[in-house]
Short mmCIF file of C-alpha atoms in Angstrom, two decimals:
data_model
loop_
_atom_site.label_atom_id
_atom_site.label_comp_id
_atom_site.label_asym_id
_atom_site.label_seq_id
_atom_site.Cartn_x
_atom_site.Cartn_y
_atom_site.Cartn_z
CA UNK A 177 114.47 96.38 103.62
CA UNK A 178 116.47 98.26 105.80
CA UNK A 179 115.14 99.27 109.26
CA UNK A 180 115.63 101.87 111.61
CA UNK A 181 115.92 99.49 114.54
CA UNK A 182 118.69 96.80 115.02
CA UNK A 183 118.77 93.90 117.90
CA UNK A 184 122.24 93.79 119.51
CA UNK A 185 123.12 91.14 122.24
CA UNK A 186 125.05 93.85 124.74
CA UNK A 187 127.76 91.56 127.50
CA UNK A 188 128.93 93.43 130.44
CA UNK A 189 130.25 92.94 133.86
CA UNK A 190 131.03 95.03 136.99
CA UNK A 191 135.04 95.67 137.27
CA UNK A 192 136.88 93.38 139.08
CA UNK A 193 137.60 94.31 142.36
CA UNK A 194 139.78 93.32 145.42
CA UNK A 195 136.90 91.95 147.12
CA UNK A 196 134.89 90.86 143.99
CA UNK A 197 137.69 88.89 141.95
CA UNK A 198 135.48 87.19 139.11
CA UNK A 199 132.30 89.79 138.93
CA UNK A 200 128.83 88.02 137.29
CA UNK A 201 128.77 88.76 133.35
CA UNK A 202 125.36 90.18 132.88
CA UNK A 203 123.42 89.77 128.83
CA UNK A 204 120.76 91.81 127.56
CA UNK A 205 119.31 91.43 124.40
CA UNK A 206 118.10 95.09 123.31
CA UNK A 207 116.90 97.36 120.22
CA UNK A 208 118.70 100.19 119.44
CA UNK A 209 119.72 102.44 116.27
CA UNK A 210 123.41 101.83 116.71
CA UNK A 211 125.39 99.94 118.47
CA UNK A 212 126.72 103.32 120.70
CA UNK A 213 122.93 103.48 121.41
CA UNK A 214 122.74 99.98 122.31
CA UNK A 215 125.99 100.41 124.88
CA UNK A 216 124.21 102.95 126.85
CA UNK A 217 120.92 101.35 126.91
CA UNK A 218 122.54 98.68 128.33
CA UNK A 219 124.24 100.40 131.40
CA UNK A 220 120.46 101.83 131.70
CA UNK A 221 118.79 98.77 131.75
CA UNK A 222 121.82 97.12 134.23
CA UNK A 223 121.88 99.96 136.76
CA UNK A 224 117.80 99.45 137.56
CA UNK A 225 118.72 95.99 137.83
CA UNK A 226 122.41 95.83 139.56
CA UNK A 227 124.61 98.23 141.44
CA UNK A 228 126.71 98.65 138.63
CA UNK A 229 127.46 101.71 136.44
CA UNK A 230 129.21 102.47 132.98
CA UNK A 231 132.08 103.74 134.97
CA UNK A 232 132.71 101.01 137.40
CA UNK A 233 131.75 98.56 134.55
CA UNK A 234 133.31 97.19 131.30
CA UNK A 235 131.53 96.13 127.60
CA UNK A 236 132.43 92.49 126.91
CA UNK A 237 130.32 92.13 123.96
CA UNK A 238 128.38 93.69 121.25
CA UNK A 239 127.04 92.25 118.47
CA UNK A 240 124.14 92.47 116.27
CA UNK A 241 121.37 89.81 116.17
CA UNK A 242 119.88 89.00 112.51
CA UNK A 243 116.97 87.28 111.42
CA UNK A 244 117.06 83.81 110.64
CA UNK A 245 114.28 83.45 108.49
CA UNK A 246 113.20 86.90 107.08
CA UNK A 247 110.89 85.18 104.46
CA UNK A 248 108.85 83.52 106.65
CA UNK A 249 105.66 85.67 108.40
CA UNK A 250 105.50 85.41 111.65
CA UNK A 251 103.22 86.73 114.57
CA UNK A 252 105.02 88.45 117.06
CA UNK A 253 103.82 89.30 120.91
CA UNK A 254 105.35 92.43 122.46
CA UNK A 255 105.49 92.65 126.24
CA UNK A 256 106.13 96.09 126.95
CA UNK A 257 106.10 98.92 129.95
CA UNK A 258 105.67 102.67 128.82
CA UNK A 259 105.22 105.88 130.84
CA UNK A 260 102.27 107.38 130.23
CA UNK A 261 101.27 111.15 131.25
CA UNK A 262 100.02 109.45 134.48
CA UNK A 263 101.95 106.92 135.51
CA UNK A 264 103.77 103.18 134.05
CA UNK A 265 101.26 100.61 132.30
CA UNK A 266 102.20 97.20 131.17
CA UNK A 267 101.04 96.40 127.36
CA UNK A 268 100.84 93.14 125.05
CA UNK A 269 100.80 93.61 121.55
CA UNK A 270 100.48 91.20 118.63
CA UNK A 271 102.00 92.13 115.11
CA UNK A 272 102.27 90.02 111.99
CA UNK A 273 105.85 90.70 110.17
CA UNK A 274 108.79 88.84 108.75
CA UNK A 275 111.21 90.33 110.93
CA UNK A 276 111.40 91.08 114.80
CA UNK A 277 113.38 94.19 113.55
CA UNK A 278 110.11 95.11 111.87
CA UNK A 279 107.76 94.55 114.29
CA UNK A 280 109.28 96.17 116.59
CA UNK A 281 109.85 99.34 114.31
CA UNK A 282 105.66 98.79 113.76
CA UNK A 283 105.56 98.67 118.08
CA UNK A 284 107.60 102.02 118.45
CA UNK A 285 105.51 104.03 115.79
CA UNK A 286 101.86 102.25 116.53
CA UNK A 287 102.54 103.50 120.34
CA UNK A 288 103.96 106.95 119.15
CA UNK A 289 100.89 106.97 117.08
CA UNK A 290 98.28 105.65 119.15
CA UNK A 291 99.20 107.10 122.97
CA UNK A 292 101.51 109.38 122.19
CA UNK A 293 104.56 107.48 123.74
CA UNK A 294 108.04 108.71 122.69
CA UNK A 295 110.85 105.86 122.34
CA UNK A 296 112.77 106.72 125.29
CA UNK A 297 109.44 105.66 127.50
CA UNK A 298 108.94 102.53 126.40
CA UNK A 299 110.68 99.51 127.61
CA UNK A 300 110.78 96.00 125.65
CA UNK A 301 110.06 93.48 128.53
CA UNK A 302 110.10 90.63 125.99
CA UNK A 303 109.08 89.49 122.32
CA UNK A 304 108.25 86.18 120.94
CA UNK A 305 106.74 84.73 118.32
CA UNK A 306 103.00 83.34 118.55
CA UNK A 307 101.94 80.39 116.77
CA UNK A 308 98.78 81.28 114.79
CA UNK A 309 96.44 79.01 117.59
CA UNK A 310 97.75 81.31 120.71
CA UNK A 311 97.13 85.14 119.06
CA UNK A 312 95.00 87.14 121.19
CA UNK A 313 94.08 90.09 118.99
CA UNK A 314 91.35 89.88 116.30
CA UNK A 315 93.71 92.02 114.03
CA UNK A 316 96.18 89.56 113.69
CA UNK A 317 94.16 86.59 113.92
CA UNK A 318 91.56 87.75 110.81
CA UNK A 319 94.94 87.48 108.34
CA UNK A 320 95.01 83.35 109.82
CA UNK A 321 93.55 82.42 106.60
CA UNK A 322 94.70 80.06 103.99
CA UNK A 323 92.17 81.47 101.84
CA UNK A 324 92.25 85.04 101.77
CA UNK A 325 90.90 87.32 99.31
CA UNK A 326 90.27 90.97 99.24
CA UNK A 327 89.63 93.10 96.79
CA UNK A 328 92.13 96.65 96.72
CA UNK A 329 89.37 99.15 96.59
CA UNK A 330 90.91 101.95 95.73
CA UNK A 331 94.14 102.39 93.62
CA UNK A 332 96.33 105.44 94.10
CA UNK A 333 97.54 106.62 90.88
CA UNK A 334 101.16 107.52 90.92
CA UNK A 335 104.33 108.10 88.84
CA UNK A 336 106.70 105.37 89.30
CA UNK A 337 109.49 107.50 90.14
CA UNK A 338 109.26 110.82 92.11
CA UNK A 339 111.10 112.43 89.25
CA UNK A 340 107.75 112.09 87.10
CA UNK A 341 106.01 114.03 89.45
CA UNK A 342 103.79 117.09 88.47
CA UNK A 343 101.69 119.51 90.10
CA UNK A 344 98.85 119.52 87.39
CA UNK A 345 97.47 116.59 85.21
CA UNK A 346 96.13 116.98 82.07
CA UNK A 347 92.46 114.46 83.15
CA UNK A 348 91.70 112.93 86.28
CA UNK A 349 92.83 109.63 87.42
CA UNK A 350 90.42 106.84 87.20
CA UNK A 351 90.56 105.55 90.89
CA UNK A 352 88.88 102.11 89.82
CA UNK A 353 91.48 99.36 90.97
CA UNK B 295 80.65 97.30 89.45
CA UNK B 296 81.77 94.26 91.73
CA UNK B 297 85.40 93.40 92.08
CA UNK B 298 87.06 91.32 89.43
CA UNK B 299 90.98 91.40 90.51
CA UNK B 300 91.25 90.28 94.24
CA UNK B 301 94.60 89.93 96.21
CA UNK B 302 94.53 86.18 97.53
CA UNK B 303 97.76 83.40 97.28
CA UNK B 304 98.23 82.98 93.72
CA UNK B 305 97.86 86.11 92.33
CA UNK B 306 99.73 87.86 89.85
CA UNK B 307 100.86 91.32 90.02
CA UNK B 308 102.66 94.10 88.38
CA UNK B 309 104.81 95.81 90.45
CA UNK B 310 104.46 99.83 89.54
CA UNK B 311 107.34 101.46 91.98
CA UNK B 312 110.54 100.80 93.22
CA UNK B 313 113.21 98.87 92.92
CA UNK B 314 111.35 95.96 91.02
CA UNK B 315 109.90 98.60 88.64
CA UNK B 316 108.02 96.44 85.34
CA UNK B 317 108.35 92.48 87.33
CA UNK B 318 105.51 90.34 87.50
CA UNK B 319 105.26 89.08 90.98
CA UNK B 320 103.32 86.33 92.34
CA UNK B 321 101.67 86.93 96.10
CA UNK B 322 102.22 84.23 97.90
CA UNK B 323 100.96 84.65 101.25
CA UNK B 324 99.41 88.29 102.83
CA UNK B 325 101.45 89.91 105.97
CA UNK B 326 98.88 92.54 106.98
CA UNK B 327 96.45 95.19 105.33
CA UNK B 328 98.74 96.84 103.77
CA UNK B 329 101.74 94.16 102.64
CA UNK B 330 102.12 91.10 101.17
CA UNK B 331 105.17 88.60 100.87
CA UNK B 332 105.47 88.40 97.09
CA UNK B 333 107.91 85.96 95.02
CA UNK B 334 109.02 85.59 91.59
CA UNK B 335 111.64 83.44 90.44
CA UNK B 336 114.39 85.70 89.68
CA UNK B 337 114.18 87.40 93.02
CA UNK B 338 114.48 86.64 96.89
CA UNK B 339 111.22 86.56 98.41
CA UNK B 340 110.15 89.50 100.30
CA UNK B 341 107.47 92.01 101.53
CA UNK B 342 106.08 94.28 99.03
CA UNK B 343 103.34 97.34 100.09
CA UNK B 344 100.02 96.97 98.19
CA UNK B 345 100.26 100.10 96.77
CA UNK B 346 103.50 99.40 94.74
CA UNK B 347 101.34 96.60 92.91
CA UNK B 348 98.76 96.68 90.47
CA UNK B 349 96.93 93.37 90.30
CA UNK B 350 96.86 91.38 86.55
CA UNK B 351 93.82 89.14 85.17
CA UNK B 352 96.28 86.04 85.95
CA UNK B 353 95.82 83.83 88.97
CA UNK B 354 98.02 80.24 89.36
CA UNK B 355 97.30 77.89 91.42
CA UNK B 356 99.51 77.52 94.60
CA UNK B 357 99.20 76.61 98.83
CA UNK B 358 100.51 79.24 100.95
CA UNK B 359 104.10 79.78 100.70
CA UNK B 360 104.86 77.38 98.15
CA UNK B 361 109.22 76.92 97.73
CA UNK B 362 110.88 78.67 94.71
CA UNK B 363 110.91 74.69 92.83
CA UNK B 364 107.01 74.54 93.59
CA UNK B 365 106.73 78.31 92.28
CA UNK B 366 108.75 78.14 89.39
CA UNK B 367 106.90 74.28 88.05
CA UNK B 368 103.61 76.42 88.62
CA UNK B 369 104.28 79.41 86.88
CA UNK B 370 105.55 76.97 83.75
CA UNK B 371 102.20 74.97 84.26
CA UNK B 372 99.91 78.21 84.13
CA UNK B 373 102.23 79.44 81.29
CA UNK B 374 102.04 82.74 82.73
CA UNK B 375 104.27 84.16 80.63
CA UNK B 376 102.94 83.68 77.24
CA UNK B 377 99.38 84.94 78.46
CA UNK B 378 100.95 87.82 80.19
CA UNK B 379 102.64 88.43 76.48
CA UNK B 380 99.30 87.69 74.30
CA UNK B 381 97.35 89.54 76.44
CA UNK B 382 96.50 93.76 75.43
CA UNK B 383 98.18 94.78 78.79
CA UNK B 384 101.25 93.20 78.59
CA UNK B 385 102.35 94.12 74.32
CA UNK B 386 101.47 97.76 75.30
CA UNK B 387 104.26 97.36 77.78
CA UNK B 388 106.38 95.51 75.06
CA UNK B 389 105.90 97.94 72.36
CA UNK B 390 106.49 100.62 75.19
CA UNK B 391 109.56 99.09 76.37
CA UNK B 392 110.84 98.50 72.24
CA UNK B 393 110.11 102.26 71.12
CA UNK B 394 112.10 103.51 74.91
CA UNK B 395 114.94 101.39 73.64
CA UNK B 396 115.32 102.66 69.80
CA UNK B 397 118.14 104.38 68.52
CA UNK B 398 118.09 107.18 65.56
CA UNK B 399 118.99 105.17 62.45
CA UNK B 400 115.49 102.82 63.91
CA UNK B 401 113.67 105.97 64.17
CA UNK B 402 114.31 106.94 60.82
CA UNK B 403 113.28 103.72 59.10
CA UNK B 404 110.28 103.66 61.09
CA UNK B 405 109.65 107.72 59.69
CA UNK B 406 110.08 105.78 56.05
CA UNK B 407 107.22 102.89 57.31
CA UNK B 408 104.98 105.78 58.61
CA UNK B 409 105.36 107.51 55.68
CA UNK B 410 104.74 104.59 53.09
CA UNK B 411 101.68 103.24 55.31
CA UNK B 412 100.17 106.83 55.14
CA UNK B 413 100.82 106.79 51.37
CA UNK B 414 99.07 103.28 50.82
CA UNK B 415 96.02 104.52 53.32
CA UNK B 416 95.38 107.85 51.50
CA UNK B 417 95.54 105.75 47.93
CA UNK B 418 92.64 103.80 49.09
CA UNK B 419 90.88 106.52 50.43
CA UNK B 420 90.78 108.54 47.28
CA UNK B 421 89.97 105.13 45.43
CA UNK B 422 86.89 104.97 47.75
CA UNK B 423 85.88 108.45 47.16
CA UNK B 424 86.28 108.23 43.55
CA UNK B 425 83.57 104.89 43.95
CA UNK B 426 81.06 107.15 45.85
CA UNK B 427 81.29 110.36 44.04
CA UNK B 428 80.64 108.46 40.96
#
């Protein structure tokens, strides 16, 4: 499964200066496309928090972060800030995935979806994963069962490659899963 | 018409698009609505959408998650296989699969079979019209 977002753990520091001889080392964990993206998110993130810039800063670090168990489900809580047409609101969501990678990706599009919120206004404050006992949301909580069964109700007929596909069909589908 | 074929753990399905094209998969625990984390023993387990399977007649008996050892001692216990073989659903994919993978010369002999079986069918026939007319 390949996904569009990747977690990189980003190391930087302030230069050293005369005064400042051994500057803190600073270590963000972040979501990004690439890891270019992921550099400059991280001098965004550190000059809100320190008096440090890219250009009186240098990269340490960059690498990418992987899933250790991605085929396990998990249910992950988001802590997030986004700017909305009216001002900043904080935000806790719950998502049931495999990966972090993935429920992120689900966080970005279910907020582009649901408020509107483009990427570049939302901030990750911080993500773990729930055991089943502490999820908040009835969406994630009503898949908590060791014996669940649903029917499919309705089954999309489709050519199993997009090659097969046609514009006309000779009878109608029969829709019945 | 109530539902016969219902996703739960256990389950087996056909998957219908994709990369896993034609494998039976067994669902062994849901993710969400729409995906479920799906295993079979020839392939990693992973997430697979709902609407890339079509659910079979066949259900084994498993816990949540079961490991591939577990999986692979069920699947032999339900003998999946053989009913997934025996039953109308899965020859049609057989004899689809054998007549996608024939070459000319089996073409031909199987014009000769058509041919003779024809010949045999219409003998009869005429026999049996020859019994009414008279």
């Amino acid at each position: 499964m390949s996904y569009k977002y990747h977690q990189f753990q980003v190391v930087g520091r302030g230069l050293p200066t005369e005064t400042e001889e051994q500057p803190k080392i600073y270590r963000m964990k972040l979501w990004a496309t690439n890891e270019v993206r992921a550099k400059s998110k991280f001098w965004y993130y550190l000059r809100k928090l320190k008096k440090v810039k890219k250009s009186n800063g240098q990269m340490l670090a960059i690498n990418e972060i992987f899933e250790k168990n991605p085929t396990t489900i998990k249910n992950y809580g988001i802590w997030l800030r986004y700017q909305s047409r009216t001002g900043y609101h904080n935000m806790y969501k719950e998502y049931r995935d495999t990966t972090l990678n993935g429920a992120i990706e689900q966080m970005y599009t279910e907020m582009a979806s649901r408020h509107r919120v483009r990427h570049h206004c939302i901030q990750v404050i911080k993500t773990a994963t729930i055991p089943a006992k502490l999820c908040k949301r009835e969406s994630t909580k009503q898949f908590h069962n060791s014996k669940i069964k649903f029917p499919l109700v309705f089954k999309k007929v489709r050519p199993p490659t997009r090659k097969l596909k046609t514009t006309y069909k000779a009878s109608r589908p029969n829709l019945f899963v | 018409m109530p539902f016969k074929r219902y996703v739960e753990i256990g389950r087996i399905a056909l998957v219908n698009y994709g990369k896993d094209y034609g494998k039976l998969v067994v669902i062994v625990d849901v993710i969400d609505q729409n995906r479920a984390l799906v295993d079979a023993p020839d392939m990693v387990r992973g997430q697979i959408n709902f609407k890339r399977l079509t659910l079979t007649d066949i259900k084994i008996d498993i816990k949540r998650v079961p490991n591939k050892k577990t999986l692979v001692a069920a699947l032999e216990a339900a003998d999946v296989k053989n009913k997934w073989e025996s039953s109308s659903w899965g020859r049609k994919l057989i004899v689809q699969k054998k007549r996608a993978s024939l070459n000319d010369f089996d073409r031909f002999k199987i014009m000769l079979a058509k041919i003779k079986k024809a010949g045999v069918v219409r003998q009869e026939l005429a026999k049996l019209k020859k019994e009414t007319t008279a």
